[in-house]
Amino acid sequence: MEVEAAKLIGAGLAMIGAIGAGAGVGIVVGGAVQAMGRNPDATGTIQTNMILGIAFAEAIAIYCLVVALLILFVF
Amino acid sequence: MEALGINLPFFLVQVVNLIIMYVVVAKWIVGPISGLLEKRRATIAQGLEDAREAADARANAEKEAEKILAEAQAKAASLVREATERAEAAGRDVKAAAEAEAGKAREKAMAEVEDERSRILSDLRGQVAALSIAATQKLVGDALDDKRQHALVDEFFSGVKAGKVVIMEGAGVTGQSAEVTSALPLTDAEQATVKKDVLAKSGAAAVTFRVDPSILGGLVIRVGDKVLDGSVAGKLEGLRANLR
Amino acid sequence: MSEKPKKRVWARWVVLAAIILGLFLFTGFFGIGLGIAPIMPHVYLPGEKLSETPILGIEGFYPTNTLVGLGLANLIVILLAVGVSSGVKSGKMVLTGISGAVEALLEMLYGITEGTAGKWTKQIFPWFATITLLVLAANWSGLVPGNETIGLIHEYKNGHPLIQAGPLTTIWEGGAGVDVESYDGKKYAVVPFLRPVSTDLNFTFALAVVAVVMIQVFGFRSQGMAYMTKFWNTKTLFSKPIFGVIDFGVGILELISEFSKILSFAFRLFGNMFAGAVLLFVIGSLVPVFAQAMFYLLEFFVGLIQAIVFGMLTMVFMAQATQGHGEHHEEEAHA
């Protein structure tokens, strides 16, 4: 049972990394919305790049999630 | 790897499957759709081209219409100008004709007035002569013969004595034109005499006669810029100056 | 006007019936409900075996439920392909129905590709379209009800006891109503017949590896052997004392980043979809009625966005590979 408890704690700790991804996504979207507000004509390009940026930032959170899932269900 | 569920046969199956799917999608989805997009783009381009041509045609038609309008306006303007000119010319002609008519009428009237006046003055002269002779006879009591008296009176009025203009004797004036003023109209014979004499003495080309009752009698002859005063009024004036 | 409201009314009654059924099954209000508490389904990372006999006798190659999911995704894509090609062949200028939606999606993606890839659009776009459509079909097929829930009961060590509850045999987490007599000490779990293939790492890794290999292929096709200098940059190693070494190091880092791209691609898609599935499990076991519908909507968007992101990243990397990198490195070195 100690191993089980350690697994749960470890999975929880692994998800701390999602903080960075959340902040990153917020910054990306904030910047993109400002840019769109200043130059509405460039909305298409900005959206494309914004989604790419979100995907990169979100990838970090997904890595955390994968690690947590691995800890919980695989090992 | 086992815990993650990754194994080579599955992986290869997925790769092969992906390549098959690539072929399917590229051949039956992307191909037709890009063809469709191309067709649609071509249609839109064709539509735009048509629209452009239509716009061109319309612009041409507008230009044509403008040209026609301008031509029509020019034509109308020229017509109006022509009509105006013609009307003005006609008006001028009418006016000129009317003026000429009026001028002629006026001249005729003036001439008639002149004739009338001359006639009245001629009549007056006869009467004045008769009156003055009668008065003289009464005054002098002596009877000059009638012919002599008439000659005297005529001389008084015409300033012509024995076919000569009295004041021209020894005056020696010359000029281009002469003007003879008499108190009463001269008779044709007198006029001819005066004319001949003045012409001969002054060398003038033409003589004009005027009538001015204010000189009372005799003749005032102006030749060029010189005036020979043989009038009764002038003599009276000279007499008045001497008496003073 | 008369057709649509009728359909709506019909759908409304279905929803109401589903709600009543849910309340009846999962709650014990007023003693009329069955009060079956939904258990947390087991979370199993690899695709589960449906049978113990390997396909074609190949070692380790068992028929799994993700393989069935792959078949479903393929089927969807092939049906779309048939619909689109027949729709276009019929000579219509604008496609209608599902193929119209596919056309609209691909037109949007084509616009993005044209803006990024330039003259290589014709070569790159089929990959973009393939990856997006296949991943989209895989992701959305996981939202079909019955997916990951209907299956055979297998013995499973982390599962739950199997009990008799009246006429029903069910997997029960245990509790007050457990009939201890029927409990044989073994634990069981449901192995679903169908599981979306994007929750299988084999699929995502296959996609990632093919995508990265094709990125290199496009690099070599556009630049020839000059593409190699991106990774093995000895051009300035001796001519510029310090920056040459840095350039060489950057080249090695590029080589490493190509491999990290594979991991990044594979785990991004897998993580998103697997986490989505787990999220639905957890929400379903916490709040039996209503709540899951909201998360279905979320998963709908996540599935679409992940499909587009996977395709778009592939497209962007391909476009980058077709463009020169030499001058780019110079800037980086001096920055």
Short mmCIF file of C-alpha atoms in Angstrom, two decimals, chain C:
data_model
loop_
_atom_site.label_atom_id
_atom_site.label_comp_id
_atom_site.label_asym_id
_atom_site.label_seq_id
_atom_site.Cartn_x
_atom_site.Cartn_y
_atom_site.Cartn_z
CA MET C 1 -41.06 24.59 -41.92
CA SER C 2 -43.22 21.68 -40.89
CA GLU C 3 -40.48 19.07 -41.13
CA LYS C 4 -37.85 20.50 -38.80
CA PRO C 5 -39.90 21.24 -35.68
CA LYS C 6 -41.29 17.69 -35.83
CA LYS C 7 -37.79 16.24 -35.73
CA ARG C 8 -36.88 18.52 -32.86
CA VAL C 9 -39.87 17.42 -30.85
CA TRP C 10 -38.93 13.81 -31.46
CA ALA C 11 -35.35 14.46 -30.29
CA ARG C 12 -36.66 16.25 -27.22
CA TRP C 13 -38.64 13.19 -26.13
CA VAL C 14 -35.60 10.97 -26.63
CA VAL C 15 -33.50 13.25 -24.43
CA LEU C 16 -36.20 13.30 -21.77
CA ALA C 17 -36.50 9.52 -21.86
CA ALA C 18 -32.72 9.16 -21.54
CA ILE C 19 -32.71 11.48 -18.54
CA ILE C 20 -35.50 9.53 -16.84
CA LEU C 21 -33.78 6.24 -17.60
CA GLY C 22 -30.52 7.59 -16.19
CA LEU C 23 -32.22 8.81 -13.05
CA PHE C 24 -33.99 5.47 -12.67
CA LEU C 25 -30.84 3.44 -13.14
CA PHE C 26 -28.33 5.42 -11.15
CA THR C 27 -30.22 7.00 -8.25
CA GLY C 28 -32.18 5.58 -5.37
CA PHE C 29 -34.65 8.45 -5.04
CA PHE C 30 -37.96 7.51 -3.36
CA GLY C 31 -37.00 3.88 -3.53
CA ILE C 32 -38.00 3.55 -7.16
CA GLY C 33 -34.56 3.67 -8.74
CA LEU C 34 -32.19 0.74 -8.95
CA GLY C 35 -29.44 2.84 -7.43
CA ILE C 36 -26.63 1.25 -9.43
CA ALA C 37 -23.55 3.35 -8.75
CA PRO C 38 -21.39 3.41 -11.89
CA ILE C 39 -17.94 2.12 -11.19
CA MET C 40 -14.74 3.65 -12.39
CA PRO C 41 -13.87 1.60 -15.46
CA HIS C 42 -10.39 0.17 -15.52
CA VAL C 43 -7.85 2.27 -17.32
CA TYR C 44 -5.57 0.19 -19.47
CA LEU C 45 -3.00 1.95 -21.54
CA PRO C 46 -2.22 -0.50 -24.39
CA GLY C 47 -4.99 -1.76 -26.62
CA GLU C 48 -6.77 -4.65 -24.90
CA LYS C 49 -6.71 -8.09 -26.44
CA LEU C 50 -10.03 -9.37 -27.65
CA SER C 51 -8.70 -12.84 -28.17
CA GLU C 52 -5.70 -14.79 -26.98
CA THR C 53 -4.82 -16.19 -30.40
CA PRO C 54 -2.40 -14.01 -32.37
CA ILE C 55 -3.34 -12.94 -35.92
CA LEU C 56 -1.50 -15.01 -38.55
CA GLY C 57 0.42 -16.61 -35.74
CA ILE C 58 2.73 -13.60 -35.37
CA GLU C 59 4.17 -13.31 -31.88
CA GLY C 60 2.52 -10.49 -29.89
CA PHE C 61 0.15 -9.51 -32.69
CA TYR C 62 -3.20 -10.06 -31.03
CA PRO C 63 -6.53 -8.73 -32.23
CA THR C 64 -7.03 -5.68 -30.01
CA ASN C 65 -9.92 -3.28 -29.68
CA THR C 66 -7.77 -0.40 -31.00
CA LEU C 67 -7.29 -2.43 -34.16
CA VAL C 68 -11.07 -2.49 -34.50
CA GLY C 69 -11.01 1.26 -33.88
CA LEU C 70 -8.46 1.64 -36.66
CA GLY C 71 -10.77 -0.27 -38.97
CA LEU C 72 -13.63 2.07 -38.02
CA ALA C 73 -11.53 5.18 -38.65
CA ASN C 74 -10.40 3.79 -42.00
CA LEU C 75 -13.98 2.99 -42.89
CA ILE C 76 -15.06 6.54 -42.13
CA VAL C 77 -12.26 8.02 -44.24
CA ILE C 78 -13.00 5.65 -47.12
CA LEU C 79 -16.71 6.50 -46.98
CA LEU C 80 -15.80 10.19 -47.07
CA ALA C 81 -13.55 9.55 -50.02
CA VAL C 82 -16.33 7.72 -51.87
CA GLY C 83 -18.80 10.46 -51.05
CA VAL C 84 -16.50 13.25 -52.14
CA SER C 85 -15.32 11.62 -55.34
CA SER C 86 -18.82 10.63 -56.41
CA GLY C 87 -20.08 14.09 -55.46
CA VAL C 88 -17.41 15.74 -57.57
CA LYS C 89 -17.97 13.31 -60.45
CA SER C 90 -21.65 14.23 -60.52
CA GLY C 91 -20.46 17.63 -61.72
CA LYS C 92 -21.84 19.69 -58.88
CA MET C 93 -20.09 22.97 -58.28
CA VAL C 94 -20.79 22.92 -54.55
CA LEU C 95 -20.84 19.67 -52.59
CA THR C 96 -23.66 19.07 -50.16
CA GLY C 97 -24.00 17.15 -46.91
CA ILE C 98 -21.01 15.52 -45.23
CA SER C 99 -18.79 15.77 -48.30
CA GLY C 100 -19.57 19.49 -48.37
CA ALA C 101 -18.31 19.75 -44.79
CA VAL C 102 -15.16 17.82 -45.73
CA GLU C 103 -14.67 20.12 -48.67
CA ALA C 104 -15.08 23.22 -46.50
CA LEU C 105 -12.56 21.87 -43.96
CA LEU C 106 -10.05 20.97 -46.64
CA GLU C 107 -10.50 24.31 -48.36
CA MET C 108 -9.62 26.04 -45.11
CA LEU C 109 -6.60 23.80 -44.63
CA TYR C 110 -5.58 24.42 -48.24
CA GLY C 111 -5.64 28.16 -47.58
CA ILE C 112 -3.37 27.72 -44.57
CA THR C 113 -1.02 25.48 -46.54
CA GLU C 114 -0.83 27.95 -49.41
CA GLY C 115 0.08 30.72 -47.00
CA THR C 116 2.87 28.67 -45.45
CA ALA C 117 4.28 26.28 -48.02
CA GLY C 118 4.10 28.43 -51.16
CA LYS C 119 5.08 26.49 -54.29
CA TRP C 120 5.28 23.17 -52.45
CA THR C 121 1.58 23.30 -51.59
CA LYS C 122 0.62 20.65 -54.13
CA GLN C 123 3.06 18.13 -52.67
CA ILE C 124 2.57 18.91 -49.00
CA PHE C 125 -1.19 19.30 -48.85
CA PRO C 126 -2.13 15.59 -49.32
CA TRP C 127 -0.17 14.73 -46.17
CA PHE C 128 -1.85 17.50 -44.25
CA ALA C 129 -5.27 16.33 -45.45
CA THR C 130 -4.58 12.64 -44.82
CA ILE C 131 -3.30 13.13 -41.29
CA THR C 132 -6.05 15.55 -40.36
CA LEU C 133 -8.88 13.43 -41.75
CA LEU C 134 -7.59 10.15 -40.33
CA VAL C 135 -6.93 11.60 -36.89
CA LEU C 136 -10.24 13.41 -36.93
CA ALA C 137 -12.08 10.21 -37.84
CA ALA C 138 -10.20 8.33 -35.10
CA ASN C 139 -10.86 11.01 -32.47
CA TRP C 140 -14.54 11.48 -33.23
CA SER C 141 -15.23 7.77 -33.54
CA GLY C 142 -14.37 7.59 -29.85
CA LEU C 143 -17.35 9.80 -29.06
CA VAL C 144 -19.90 7.37 -30.48
CA PRO C 145 -21.93 5.95 -27.55
CA GLY C 146 -21.08 2.31 -26.90
CA ASN C 147 -17.46 2.95 -27.71
CA GLU C 148 -15.27 1.80 -24.79
CA THR C 149 -18.32 0.65 -22.85
CA ILE C 150 -19.78 -2.39 -24.56
CA GLY C 151 -17.61 -5.46 -24.44
CA LEU C 152 -16.79 -8.81 -22.91
CA ILE C 153 -16.14 -9.35 -19.22
CA HIS C 154 -12.63 -10.62 -18.64
CA GLU C 155 -10.76 -11.48 -15.53
CA TYR C 156 -8.50 -8.56 -14.59
CA LYS C 157 -6.37 -8.16 -11.52
CA ASN C 158 -7.11 -4.48 -10.93
CA GLY C 159 -10.81 -4.92 -11.65
CA HIS C 160 -13.86 -5.26 -9.46
CA PRO C 161 -15.79 -8.21 -8.11
CA LEU C 162 -18.53 -9.74 -10.21
CA ILE C 163 -21.80 -10.13 -8.30
CA GLN C 164 -25.36 -11.24 -8.77
CA ALA C 165 -27.77 -8.35 -8.15
CA GLY C 166 -31.19 -9.85 -8.54
CA PRO C 167 -31.59 -10.96 -12.16
CA LEU C 168 -28.49 -9.06 -13.27
CA THR C 169 -24.86 -10.10 -13.21
CA THR C 170 -22.80 -6.96 -12.82
CA ILE C 171 -19.41 -5.67 -11.91
CA TRP C 172 -19.88 -4.00 -8.57
CA GLU C 173 -17.43 -1.96 -6.64
CA GLY C 174 -18.76 -3.40 -3.44
CA GLY C 175 -20.61 -1.79 -0.61
CA ALA C 176 -23.80 -2.18 1.32
CA GLY C 177 -25.74 -4.16 -1.25
CA VAL C 178 -23.05 -6.71 -2.08
CA ASP C 179 -24.29 -10.26 -2.12
CA VAL C 180 -21.32 -11.93 -0.46
CA GLU C 181 -22.54 -15.41 -1.36
CA SER C 182 -21.96 -14.94 -5.04
CA TYR C 183 -18.52 -13.36 -4.66
CA ASP C 184 -15.89 -15.84 -5.82
CA GLY C 185 -12.85 -13.75 -4.91
CA LYS C 186 -11.84 -13.03 -8.50
CA LYS C 187 -11.87 -9.57 -10.10
CA TYR C 188 -13.18 -8.72 -13.49
CA ALA C 189 -13.30 -5.88 -15.96
CA VAL C 190 -15.04 -5.13 -19.25
CA VAL C 191 -12.89 -5.30 -22.34
CA PRO C 192 -14.71 -3.09 -24.87
CA PHE C 193 -15.01 -4.19 -28.45
CA LEU C 194 -14.18 -0.74 -29.70
CA ARG C 195 -11.65 1.82 -28.62
CA PRO C 196 -10.57 4.90 -30.62
CA VAL C 197 -7.29 4.16 -32.33
CA SER C 198 -5.80 7.48 -31.28
CA THR C 199 -5.58 6.12 -27.70
CA ASP C 200 -3.11 3.57 -28.98
CA LEU C 201 0.53 4.64 -28.94
CA ASN C 202 1.27 2.44 -31.95
CA PHE C 203 -1.00 4.59 -34.08
CA THR C 204 0.35 7.92 -32.86
CA PHE C 205 3.95 6.75 -33.13
CA ALA C 206 3.33 5.45 -36.63
CA LEU C 207 1.86 8.80 -37.63
CA ALA C 208 4.72 10.70 -36.00
CA VAL C 209 7.44 8.56 -37.56
CA VAL C 210 5.91 8.76 -41.02
CA ALA C 211 5.42 12.52 -40.65
CA VAL C 212 9.03 13.12 -39.56
CA VAL C 213 10.40 10.83 -42.27
CA MET C 214 8.35 12.70 -44.86
CA ILE C 215 9.65 16.00 -43.50
CA GLN C 216 13.20 14.78 -44.22
CA VAL C 217 12.08 13.53 -47.64
CA PHE C 218 10.73 16.95 -48.51
CA GLY C 219 13.95 18.53 -47.25
CA PHE C 220 16.06 16.37 -49.54
CA ARG C 221 13.71 16.78 -52.47
CA SER C 222 13.83 20.54 -52.31
CA GLN C 223 17.47 21.13 -51.39
CA GLY C 224 19.24 17.94 -52.35
CA MET C 225 22.30 17.10 -50.32
CA ALA C 226 22.49 20.68 -49.06
CA TYR C 227 19.75 19.69 -46.62
CA MET C 228 22.36 17.64 -44.74
CA THR C 229 24.21 20.80 -43.70
CA LYS C 230 21.26 21.55 -41.47
CA PHE C 231 22.40 18.70 -39.24
CA TRP C 232 26.13 18.39 -39.97
CA ASN C 233 27.30 21.95 -40.33
CA THR C 234 31.10 21.91 -40.83
CA LYS C 235 31.04 24.81 -43.31
CA THR C 236 32.09 27.46 -40.80
CA LEU C 237 33.79 25.18 -38.28
CA PHE C 238 37.33 26.34 -39.15
CA SER C 239 36.70 29.71 -40.80
CA LYS C 240 35.02 31.27 -37.78
CA PRO C 241 36.77 30.43 -34.52
CA ILE C 242 33.93 30.36 -32.00
CA PHE C 243 30.75 30.74 -34.03
CA GLY C 244 31.73 27.83 -36.26
CA VAL C 245 31.70 25.52 -33.26
CA ILE C 246 28.37 26.96 -32.17
CA ASP C 247 26.94 26.40 -35.67
CA PHE C 248 28.11 22.82 -35.54
CA GLY C 249 26.49 22.40 -32.15
CA VAL C 250 23.25 23.89 -33.45
CA GLY C 251 23.29 21.36 -36.28
CA ILE C 252 23.57 18.52 -33.79
CA LEU C 253 20.73 20.03 -31.78
CA GLU C 254 18.61 20.13 -34.95
CA LEU C 255 19.27 16.43 -35.40
CA ILE C 256 18.14 15.75 -31.85
CA SER C 257 15.09 17.95 -32.30
CA GLU C 258 14.01 15.83 -35.27
CA PHE C 259 13.81 12.84 -32.92
CA SER C 260 12.13 14.84 -30.22
CA LYS C 261 9.54 15.83 -32.84
CA ILE C 262 8.54 12.18 -33.09
CA LEU C 263 8.04 11.93 -29.34
CA SER C 264 6.28 15.25 -29.21
CA PHE C 265 3.88 14.38 -32.03
CA ALA C 266 3.12 10.93 -30.69
CA PHE C 267 2.60 11.86 -27.08
CA ARG C 268 0.65 15.03 -27.80
CA LEU C 269 -2.08 13.19 -29.68
CA PHE C 270 -2.02 10.13 -27.45
CA GLY C 271 -2.00 12.18 -24.27
CA ASN C 272 -4.87 14.37 -25.33
CA MET C 273 -7.11 11.55 -26.48
CA PHE C 274 -6.27 9.14 -23.70
CA ALA C 275 -6.69 11.86 -21.10
CA GLY C 276 -10.01 12.71 -22.71
CA ALA C 277 -11.16 9.13 -22.39
CA VAL C 278 -10.05 8.96 -18.74
CA LEU C 279 -11.76 12.27 -18.08
CA LEU C 280 -15.02 10.90 -19.42
CA PHE C 281 -14.61 7.77 -17.25
CA VAL C 282 -13.95 9.80 -14.13
CA ILE C 283 -16.76 12.27 -14.70
CA GLY C 284 -19.12 9.44 -15.54
CA SER C 285 -18.31 7.62 -12.34
CA LEU C 286 -18.61 10.77 -10.21
CA VAL C 287 -21.81 12.25 -11.67
CA PRO C 288 -23.84 9.61 -13.49
CA VAL C 289 -26.26 11.92 -15.33
CA PHE C 290 -25.86 15.24 -17.21
CA ALA C 291 -22.22 16.07 -16.45
CA GLN C 292 -20.70 13.82 -19.06
CA ALA C 293 -22.58 15.63 -21.83
CA MET C 294 -20.55 18.79 -21.18
CA PHE C 295 -17.31 16.88 -21.36
CA TYR C 296 -18.44 15.18 -24.54
CA LEU C 297 -18.67 18.65 -26.04
CA LEU C 298 -15.18 19.45 -24.76
CA GLU C 299 -13.83 16.22 -26.22
CA PHE C 300 -15.49 17.06 -29.52
CA PHE C 301 -13.47 20.26 -29.75
CA VAL C 302 -10.28 18.67 -28.44
CA GLY C 303 -10.56 15.94 -31.07
CA LEU C 304 -10.96 18.51 -33.86
CA ILE C 305 -8.19 20.76 -32.59
CA GLN C 306 -5.71 17.91 -32.06
CA ALA C 307 -6.40 16.58 -35.56
CA ILE C 308 -5.80 20.00 -37.10
CA VAL C 309 -2.76 20.65 -34.91
CA PHE C 310 -1.15 17.34 -35.82
CA GLY C 311 -1.67 18.01 -39.52
CA MET C 312 -0.69 21.65 -39.30
CA LEU C 313 2.54 20.99 -37.40
CA THR C 314 3.48 18.38 -39.99
CA MET C 315 2.72 20.84 -42.75
CA VAL C 316 4.68 23.66 -41.11
CA PHE C 317 7.73 21.45 -40.52
CA MET C 318 7.56 20.22 -44.11
CA ALA C 319 7.35 23.78 -45.37
CA GLN C 320 10.31 24.76 -43.20
CA ALA C 321 12.31 21.84 -44.55
CA THR C 322 11.67 22.96 -48.12
CA GLN C 323 13.02 26.43 -47.36
CA GLY C 324 16.73 27.11 -46.95
CA HIS C 325 18.19 27.14 -43.45
CA GLY C 326 21.73 28.43 -43.99
CA GLU C 327 21.03 32.14 -43.54
CA HIS C 328 18.73 31.33 -40.65
CA HIS C 329 21.62 29.73 -38.79
CA GLU C 330 23.81 32.74 -39.38
CA GLU C 331 21.25 34.93 -37.66
CA GLU C 332 20.90 32.52 -34.79
CA ALA C 333 24.65 32.32 -34.35
CA HIS C 334 25.09 36.07 -34.08
CA ALA C 335 22.02 36.76 -32.04
#
